[in-house]
Steps between C-alpha positions, in 0.01 A plus 500: 500500500398638163248284315429540131127487448553320171569194716140523616339421167155587632598864547506598135389860561809561711749274327752774416525635852728402783404484862706487815213357698157344459227532762143377518231753594163334570333834569304623800163371379618140454667507843168609650304248292694173514860540618543122475472524120771764502721255689430227244590729210815621674611142561440402135697800371785437743524138396497568128649846447743523792469636851327836516373715782134564574438873457222605736551875470182645352551634149370836623821532705852513351655153516836474672667292231825536305509635143392265222266302721243301305166469680278206409154635572152354545301821548417729205561806718845367589570442132429865425690652793809277504522544125460877491553669835831375642841533337642186664235260375375340184212257513337206330170334578484152646285407201782578256733285709266202516341509155756288315657337803558128523520502879143594595230235505185667366164350601255385233159673497377281212362775278313692769365828362603828666508873420774742604553853630839658422630716784530877455873538590598258225253621238781587256716199590409267218776255592319449831167445325661251261676306776184467707299371207768247413498380861121464490540298181761279667245436775239409234271789590276608215521878519198698378614860465264787589442779249737736685822312563881520496607860423136602470401347830289718728561532873334254738389809694745487789734767359225753559495433874562824689414711197125444499253376766536134590148422379592624153819291510291190565266595216802510266610158627159356423497665156846374405434149625176486301711529182657160568355231270575219749422462870861403580729803456881478504665786687863564588444786744362440851284814486342357183407194707291726724348685206393190311350352818304820566395493135334164550736264316767256613856637502779258414827648627787388281727398789218284635455345156870410489457290814143380433389696807160662553477878473321653797408870534594536869474874583314638200305814593706787347526708819608200708739366235678830444533557873655156542732555204605850613582373850721227354672739260583742781701231679675357195 
């Protein structure tokens, strides 16, 4: 069935497009981190936007989907690849879907102060930055921006993994995290969770914040994390 995205008034950046199919892609990192939160999100989207499949094919592999498939993504890497690399897909972030929704019950953080790191793959995606900040405002989080933010945000350090020695990667993580004016740091990339933790501050993963769940680093050493992620990607 063809759905006009204008019916989904939260999807303003894609309102003139048509899609034959919508799918939800939680991303490999979230499936490794807390797959139960992926299930919660999938259920909420199904209930409010219509039944959609769960796309578990890693964005580094071509998705077997029909033309004009809209992918609702959570991961910044997925946003970049499903938006640019595959002819059958367009994409929109979960944050753009939820930002003005009347179907999601946002928790209230009562003015709690937090900083933020914007993820590298969405550095030029200002609509993503805007949506996330509006969501934080809806959750009554008092955002204290670092000096380098939004389109001028600097990498958390993880993107340099494999290019320079791991010790230097960790030094970059510590340096970037030290720029954060608050101890609590909002992130929307799982690798940023690891970086901020290594950097000595408390990561607040945006999906966790949506469900008032605690962010935990789990596997955080860069060598161990990238091995775990690569193994998962190979099988998905």
